[in-house]
mmCIF file of C-alpha atoms in Angstrom:
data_model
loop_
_atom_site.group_PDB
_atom_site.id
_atom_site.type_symbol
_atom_site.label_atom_id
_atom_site.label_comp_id
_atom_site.label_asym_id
_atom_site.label_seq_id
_atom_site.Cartn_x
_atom_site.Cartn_y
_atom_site.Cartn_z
ATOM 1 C CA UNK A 113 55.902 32.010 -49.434
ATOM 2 C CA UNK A 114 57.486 30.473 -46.448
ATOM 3 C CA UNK A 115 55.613 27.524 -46.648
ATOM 4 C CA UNK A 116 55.769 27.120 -50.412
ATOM 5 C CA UNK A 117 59.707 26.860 -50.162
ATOM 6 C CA UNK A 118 59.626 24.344 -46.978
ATOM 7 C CA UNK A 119 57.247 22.172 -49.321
ATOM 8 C CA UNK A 120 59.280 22.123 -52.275
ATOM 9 C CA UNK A 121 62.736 21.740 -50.267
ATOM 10 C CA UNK A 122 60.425 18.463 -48.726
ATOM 11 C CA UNK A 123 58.977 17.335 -52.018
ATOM 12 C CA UNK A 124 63.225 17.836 -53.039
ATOM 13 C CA UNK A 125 64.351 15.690 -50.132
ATOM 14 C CA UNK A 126 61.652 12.998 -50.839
ATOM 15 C CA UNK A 127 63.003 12.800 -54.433
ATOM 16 C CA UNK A 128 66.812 12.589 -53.686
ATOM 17 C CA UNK A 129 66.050 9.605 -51.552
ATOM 18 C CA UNK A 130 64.229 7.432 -54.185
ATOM 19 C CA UNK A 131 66.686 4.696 -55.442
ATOM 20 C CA UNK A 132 67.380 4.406 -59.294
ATOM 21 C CA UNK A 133 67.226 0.517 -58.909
ATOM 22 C CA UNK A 134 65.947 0.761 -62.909
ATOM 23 C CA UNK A 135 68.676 -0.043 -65.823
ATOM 24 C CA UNK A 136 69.236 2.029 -68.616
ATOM 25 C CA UNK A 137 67.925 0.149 -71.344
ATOM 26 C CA UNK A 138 64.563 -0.472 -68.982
ATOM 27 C CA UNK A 139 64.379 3.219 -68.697
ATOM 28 C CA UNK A 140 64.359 3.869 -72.302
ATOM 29 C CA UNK A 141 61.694 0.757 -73.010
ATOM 30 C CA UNK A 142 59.104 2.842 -70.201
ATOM 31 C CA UNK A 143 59.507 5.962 -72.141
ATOM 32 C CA UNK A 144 58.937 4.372 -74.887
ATOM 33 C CA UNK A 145 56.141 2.534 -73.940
ATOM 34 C CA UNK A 146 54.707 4.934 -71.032
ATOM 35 C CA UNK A 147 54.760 7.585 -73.899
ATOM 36 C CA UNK A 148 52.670 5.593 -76.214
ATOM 37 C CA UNK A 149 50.065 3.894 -73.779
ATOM 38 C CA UNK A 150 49.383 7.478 -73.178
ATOM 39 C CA UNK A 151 48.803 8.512 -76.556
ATOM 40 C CA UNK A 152 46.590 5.514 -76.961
ATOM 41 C CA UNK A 153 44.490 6.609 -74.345
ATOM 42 C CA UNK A 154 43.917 10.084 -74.935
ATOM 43 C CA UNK A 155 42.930 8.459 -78.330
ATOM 44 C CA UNK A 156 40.307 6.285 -76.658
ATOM 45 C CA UNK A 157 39.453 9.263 -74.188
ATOM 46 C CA UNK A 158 38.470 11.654 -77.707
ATOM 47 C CA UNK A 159 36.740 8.888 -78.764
ATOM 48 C CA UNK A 160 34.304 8.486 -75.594
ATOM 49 C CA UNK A 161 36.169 5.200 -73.862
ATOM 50 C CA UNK A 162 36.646 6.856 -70.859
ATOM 51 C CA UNK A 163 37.088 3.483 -68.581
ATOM 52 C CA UNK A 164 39.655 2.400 -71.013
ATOM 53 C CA UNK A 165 41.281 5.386 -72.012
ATOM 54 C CA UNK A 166 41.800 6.391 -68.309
ATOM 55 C CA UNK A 167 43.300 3.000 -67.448
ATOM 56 C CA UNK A 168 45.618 3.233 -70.297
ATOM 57 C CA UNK A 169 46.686 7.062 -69.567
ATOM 58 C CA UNK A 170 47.106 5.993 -65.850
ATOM 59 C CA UNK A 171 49.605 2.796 -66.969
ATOM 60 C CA UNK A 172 51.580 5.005 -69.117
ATOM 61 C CA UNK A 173 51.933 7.389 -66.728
ATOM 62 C CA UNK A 174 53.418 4.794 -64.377
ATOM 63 C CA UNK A 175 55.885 3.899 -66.940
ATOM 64 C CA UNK A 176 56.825 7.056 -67.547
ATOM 65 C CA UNK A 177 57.263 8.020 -63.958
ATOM 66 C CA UNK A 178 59.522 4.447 -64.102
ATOM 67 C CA UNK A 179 61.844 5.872 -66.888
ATOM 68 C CA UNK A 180 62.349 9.065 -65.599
ATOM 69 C CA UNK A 181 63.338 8.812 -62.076
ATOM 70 C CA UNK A 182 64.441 4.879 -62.526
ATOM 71 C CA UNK A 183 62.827 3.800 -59.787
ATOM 72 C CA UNK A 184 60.504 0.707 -59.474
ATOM 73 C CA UNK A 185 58.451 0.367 -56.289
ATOM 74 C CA UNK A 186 57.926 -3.587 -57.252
ATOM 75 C CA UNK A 187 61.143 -3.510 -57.723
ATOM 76 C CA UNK A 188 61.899 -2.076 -54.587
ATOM 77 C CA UNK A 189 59.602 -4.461 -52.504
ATOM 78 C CA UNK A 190 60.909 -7.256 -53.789
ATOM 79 C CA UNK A 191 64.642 -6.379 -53.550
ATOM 80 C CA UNK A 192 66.066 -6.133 -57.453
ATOM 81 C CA UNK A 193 68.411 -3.880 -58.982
ATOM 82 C CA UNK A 194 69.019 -4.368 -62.544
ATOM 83 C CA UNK A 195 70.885 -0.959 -62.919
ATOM 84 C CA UNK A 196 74.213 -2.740 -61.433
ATOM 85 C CA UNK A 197 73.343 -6.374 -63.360
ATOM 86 C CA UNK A 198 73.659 -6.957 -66.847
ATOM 87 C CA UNK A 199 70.542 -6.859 -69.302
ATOM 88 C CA UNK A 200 67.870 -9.036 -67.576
ATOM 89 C CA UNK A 201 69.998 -9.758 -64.420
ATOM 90 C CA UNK A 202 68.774 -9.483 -61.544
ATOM 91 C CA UNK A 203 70.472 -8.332 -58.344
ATOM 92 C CA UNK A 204 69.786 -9.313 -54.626
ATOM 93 C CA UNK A 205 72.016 -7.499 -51.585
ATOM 94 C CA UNK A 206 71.212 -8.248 -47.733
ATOM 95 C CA UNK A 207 73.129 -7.543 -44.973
ATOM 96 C CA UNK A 208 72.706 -9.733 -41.390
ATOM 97 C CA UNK A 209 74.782 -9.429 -38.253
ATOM 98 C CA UNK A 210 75.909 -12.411 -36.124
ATOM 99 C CA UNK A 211 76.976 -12.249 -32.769
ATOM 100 C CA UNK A 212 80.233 -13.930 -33.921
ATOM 101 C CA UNK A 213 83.659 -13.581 -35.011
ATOM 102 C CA UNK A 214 84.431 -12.973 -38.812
ATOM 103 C CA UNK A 215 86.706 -15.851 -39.253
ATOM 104 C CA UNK A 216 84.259 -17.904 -37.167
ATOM 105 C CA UNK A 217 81.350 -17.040 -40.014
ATOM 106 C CA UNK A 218 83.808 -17.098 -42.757
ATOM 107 C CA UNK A 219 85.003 -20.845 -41.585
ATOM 108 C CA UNK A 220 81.292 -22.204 -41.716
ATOM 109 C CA UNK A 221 80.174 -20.377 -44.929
ATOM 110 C CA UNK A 222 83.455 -21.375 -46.861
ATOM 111 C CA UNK A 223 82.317 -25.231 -46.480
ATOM 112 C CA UNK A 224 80.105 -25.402 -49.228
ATOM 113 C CA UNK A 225 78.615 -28.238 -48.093
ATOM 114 C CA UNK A 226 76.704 -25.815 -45.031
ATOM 115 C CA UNK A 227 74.745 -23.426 -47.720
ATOM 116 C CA UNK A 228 71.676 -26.029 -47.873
ATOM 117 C CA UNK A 229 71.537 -26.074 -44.410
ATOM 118 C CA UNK A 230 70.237 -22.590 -44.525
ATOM 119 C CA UNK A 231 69.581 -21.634 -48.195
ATOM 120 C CA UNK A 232 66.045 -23.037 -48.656
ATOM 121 C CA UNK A 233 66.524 -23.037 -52.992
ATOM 122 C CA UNK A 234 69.598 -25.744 -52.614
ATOM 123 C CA UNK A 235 69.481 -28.638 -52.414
ATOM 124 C CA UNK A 236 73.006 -29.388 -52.870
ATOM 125 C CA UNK A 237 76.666 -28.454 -52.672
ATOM 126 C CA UNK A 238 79.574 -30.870 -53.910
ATOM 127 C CA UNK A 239 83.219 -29.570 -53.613
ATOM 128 C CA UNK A 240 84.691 -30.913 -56.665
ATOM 129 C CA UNK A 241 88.087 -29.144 -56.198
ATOM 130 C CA UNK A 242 90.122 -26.800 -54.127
ATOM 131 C CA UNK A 243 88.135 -23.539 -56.000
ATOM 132 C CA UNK A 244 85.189 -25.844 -58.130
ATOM 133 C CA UNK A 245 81.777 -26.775 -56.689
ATOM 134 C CA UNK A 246 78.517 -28.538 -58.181
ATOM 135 C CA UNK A 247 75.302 -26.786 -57.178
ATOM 136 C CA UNK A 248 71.612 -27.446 -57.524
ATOM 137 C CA UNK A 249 68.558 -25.726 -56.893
ATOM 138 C CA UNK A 250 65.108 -26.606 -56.564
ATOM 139 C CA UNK A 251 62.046 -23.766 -57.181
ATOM 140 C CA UNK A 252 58.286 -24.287 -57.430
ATOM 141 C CA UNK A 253 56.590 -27.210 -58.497
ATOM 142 C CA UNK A 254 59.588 -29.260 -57.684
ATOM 143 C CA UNK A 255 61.581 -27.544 -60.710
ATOM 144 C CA UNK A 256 64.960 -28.247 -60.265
ATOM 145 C CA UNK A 257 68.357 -26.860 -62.285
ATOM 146 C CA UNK A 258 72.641 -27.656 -61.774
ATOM 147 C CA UNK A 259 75.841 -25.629 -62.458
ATOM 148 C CA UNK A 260 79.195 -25.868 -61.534
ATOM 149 C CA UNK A 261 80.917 -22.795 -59.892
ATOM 150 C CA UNK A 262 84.531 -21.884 -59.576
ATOM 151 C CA UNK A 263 85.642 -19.186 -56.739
ATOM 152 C CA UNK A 264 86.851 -16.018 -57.727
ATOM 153 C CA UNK A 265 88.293 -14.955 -54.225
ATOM 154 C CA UNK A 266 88.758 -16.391 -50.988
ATOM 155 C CA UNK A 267 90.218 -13.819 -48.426
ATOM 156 C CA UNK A 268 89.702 -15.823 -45.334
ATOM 157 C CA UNK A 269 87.716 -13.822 -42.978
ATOM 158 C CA UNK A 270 87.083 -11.236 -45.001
ATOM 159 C CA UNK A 271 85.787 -12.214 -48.510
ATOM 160 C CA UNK A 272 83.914 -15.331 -50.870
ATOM 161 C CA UNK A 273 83.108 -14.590 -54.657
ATOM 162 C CA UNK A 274 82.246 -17.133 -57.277
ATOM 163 C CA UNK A 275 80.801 -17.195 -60.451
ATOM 164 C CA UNK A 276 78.859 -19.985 -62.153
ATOM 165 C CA UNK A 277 80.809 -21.438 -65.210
ATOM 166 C CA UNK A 278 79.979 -23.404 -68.643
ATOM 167 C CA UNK A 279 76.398 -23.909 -69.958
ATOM 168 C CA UNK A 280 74.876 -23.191 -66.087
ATOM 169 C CA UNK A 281 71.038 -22.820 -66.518
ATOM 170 C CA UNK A 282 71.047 -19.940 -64.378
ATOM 171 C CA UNK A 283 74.424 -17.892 -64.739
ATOM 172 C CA UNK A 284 75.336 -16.091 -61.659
ATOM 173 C CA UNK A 285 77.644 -14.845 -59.379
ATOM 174 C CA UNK A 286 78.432 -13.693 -56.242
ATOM 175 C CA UNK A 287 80.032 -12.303 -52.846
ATOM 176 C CA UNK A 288 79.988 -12.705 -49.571
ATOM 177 C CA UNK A 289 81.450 -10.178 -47.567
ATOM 178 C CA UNK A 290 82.338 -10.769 -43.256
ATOM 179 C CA UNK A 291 83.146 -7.303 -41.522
ATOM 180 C CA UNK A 292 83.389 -7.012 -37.400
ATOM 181 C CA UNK A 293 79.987 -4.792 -36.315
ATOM 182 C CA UNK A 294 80.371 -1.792 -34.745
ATOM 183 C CA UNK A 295 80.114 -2.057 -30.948
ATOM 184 C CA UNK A 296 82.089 -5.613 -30.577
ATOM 185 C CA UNK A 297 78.602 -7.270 -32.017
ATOM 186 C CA UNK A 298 79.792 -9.665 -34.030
ATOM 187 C CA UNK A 299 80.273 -9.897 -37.893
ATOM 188 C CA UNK A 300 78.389 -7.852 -40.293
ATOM 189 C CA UNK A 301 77.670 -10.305 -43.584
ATOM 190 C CA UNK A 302 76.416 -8.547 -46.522
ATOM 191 C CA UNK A 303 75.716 -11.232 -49.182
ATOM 192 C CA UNK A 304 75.556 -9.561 -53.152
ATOM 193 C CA UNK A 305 74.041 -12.228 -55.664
ATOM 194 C CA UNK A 306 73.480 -11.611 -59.621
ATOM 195 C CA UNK A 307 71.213 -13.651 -61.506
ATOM 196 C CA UNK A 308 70.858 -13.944 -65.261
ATOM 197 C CA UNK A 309 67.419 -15.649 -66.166
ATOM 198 C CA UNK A 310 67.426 -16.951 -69.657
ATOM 199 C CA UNK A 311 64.796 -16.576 -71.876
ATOM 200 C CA UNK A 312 63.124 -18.345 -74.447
ATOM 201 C CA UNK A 313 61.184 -21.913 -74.013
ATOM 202 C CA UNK A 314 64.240 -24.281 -73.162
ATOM 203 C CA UNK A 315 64.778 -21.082 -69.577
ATOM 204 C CA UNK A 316 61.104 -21.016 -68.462
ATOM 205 C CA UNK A 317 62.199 -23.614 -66.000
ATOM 206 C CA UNK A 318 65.366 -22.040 -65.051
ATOM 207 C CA UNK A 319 64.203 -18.488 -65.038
ATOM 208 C CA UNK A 320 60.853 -19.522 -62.380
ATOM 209 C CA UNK A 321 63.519 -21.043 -59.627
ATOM 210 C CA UNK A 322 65.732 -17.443 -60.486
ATOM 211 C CA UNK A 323 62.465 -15.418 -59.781
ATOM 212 C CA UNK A 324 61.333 -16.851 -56.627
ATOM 213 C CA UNK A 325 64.853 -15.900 -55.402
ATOM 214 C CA UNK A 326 64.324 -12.587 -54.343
ATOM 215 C CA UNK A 327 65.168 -10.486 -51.521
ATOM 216 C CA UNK A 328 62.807 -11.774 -48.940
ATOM 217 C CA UNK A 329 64.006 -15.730 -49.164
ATOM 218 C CA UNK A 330 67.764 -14.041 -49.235
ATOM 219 C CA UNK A 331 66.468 -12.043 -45.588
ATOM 220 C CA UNK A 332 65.052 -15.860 -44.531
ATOM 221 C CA UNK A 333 68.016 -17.589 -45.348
ATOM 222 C CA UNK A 334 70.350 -15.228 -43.739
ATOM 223 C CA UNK A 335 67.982 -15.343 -40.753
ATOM 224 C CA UNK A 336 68.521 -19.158 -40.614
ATOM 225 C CA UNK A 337 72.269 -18.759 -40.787
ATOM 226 C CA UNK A 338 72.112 -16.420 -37.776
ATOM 227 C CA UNK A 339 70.144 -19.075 -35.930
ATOM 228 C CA UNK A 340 72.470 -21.923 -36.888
ATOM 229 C CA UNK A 341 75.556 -19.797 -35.464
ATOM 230 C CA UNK A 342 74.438 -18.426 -32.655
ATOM 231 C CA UNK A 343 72.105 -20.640 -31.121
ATOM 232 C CA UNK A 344 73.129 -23.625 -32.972
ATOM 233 C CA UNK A 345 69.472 -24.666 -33.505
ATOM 234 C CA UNK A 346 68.733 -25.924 -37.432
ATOM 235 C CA UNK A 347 64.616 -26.862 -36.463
ATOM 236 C CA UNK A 348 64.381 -23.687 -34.399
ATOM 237 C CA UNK A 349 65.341 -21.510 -36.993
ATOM 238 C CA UNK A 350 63.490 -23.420 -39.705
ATOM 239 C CA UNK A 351 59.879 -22.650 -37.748
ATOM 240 C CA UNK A 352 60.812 -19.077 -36.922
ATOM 241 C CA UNK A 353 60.798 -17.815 -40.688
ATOM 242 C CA UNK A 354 58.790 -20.535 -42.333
#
């Protein structure tokens, strides 16, 4: 009996530490669709197409699983959230420490012109104005998209949000946030970034640079940045995550 309760208090434990990183109305759409795949293959199972029948009751269980607990391991590996984004957005969060002062950080990130150095999808910056800035990306296959961004906040050493404005190809936003580490060990950056992917024909283009920006190329980039700054070494830190 003893052991029955430690299981279920483990099986409990393993459950409240599963991240919802699953939106609403994805939640719904895997019921939906987890529910019927099912049906269709206990309809193909009573029929005698057991390969296909299994494979579809197996899918729908997935998506089932998905809607209920809201959590997607893909999701998970590859670092999105779209329960804090809007319909289709897609959110990336890292956090990197630098053996530097905030302000320090702060001063190199808030000129624009620096992100290429060590944000492999830009190509470009261009300050336009004292809270404006022209960006543009490149993704695979030499695919390449432009918006202009205005900042939202700019707390030096502390804080950078913008948000991408007019007809951008890619609407986003974000913030960048520089807090001393604990133990005197520098600046702790966490860097939040939302991405809205269009759809439709004229977004394929736009929406295959958004998807290759995931959470891994965020962890590079930051990775470069902590190179730059500390060691001061573009090449170095180019070859260590490439």
């Amino acid at each position: 009996m003893e052991t029955s309760t430690t299981e279920q208090g483990r099986a409990y434990r393993g459950q409240a530490h599963t991240r919802v990183n699953v939106g609403p109305a994805e939640r719904k759409a895997s019921l939906a669709g987890g529910a019927a795949l099912a049906l269709s293959g206990l309809w193909s199972v009573g029929r005698r197409n057991y390969l296909s029948g299994l494979a579809m009751i197996a899918s729908g269980g997935m998506l089932l699983y998905r809607g209920q607990t809201g959590h997607c391991g893909l999701y998970e590996a590859i670092g999105v959230d779209t329960v804090h984004t809007q319909e289709s957005g897609l959110r990336i969060e890292k956090v990197v420490t630098i053996g530097l002062p905030p302000h320090q950080v702060y001063e190199f990130w808030r000129r624009l012109e620096n992100l290429p150095r060590f944000m492999k999808h830009l190509a470009s910056v261009q300050v336009t104005g004292e809270r404006t800035s022209h960006w543009k990306a490149v993704g695979p296959g030499g695919l390449s998209t432009e918006w202009d961004a205005e900042m939202m906040e700019d707390t030096p050493g502390q804080q950078i949000s913008w948000h991408s404005v007019g007809s951008a190809d890619i609407p986003n936003k974000g913030t960048v946030e520089f807090k001393e580490a604990p133990g005197n060990r520098g600046t702790e950056v966490r860097v939040i970034i939302d991405y809205y992917p269009p759809g439709g024909t004229a977004g394929r283009a736009a929406a295959r640079i958004a998807h290759g920006l995931n959470a891994q190329q965020l962890e590079e980039d930051l990775k470069r940045l902590k190179q730059i700054l500390e060691v001061g070494e573009e090449t170095t830190a180019r070859r260590t995550v490439e």
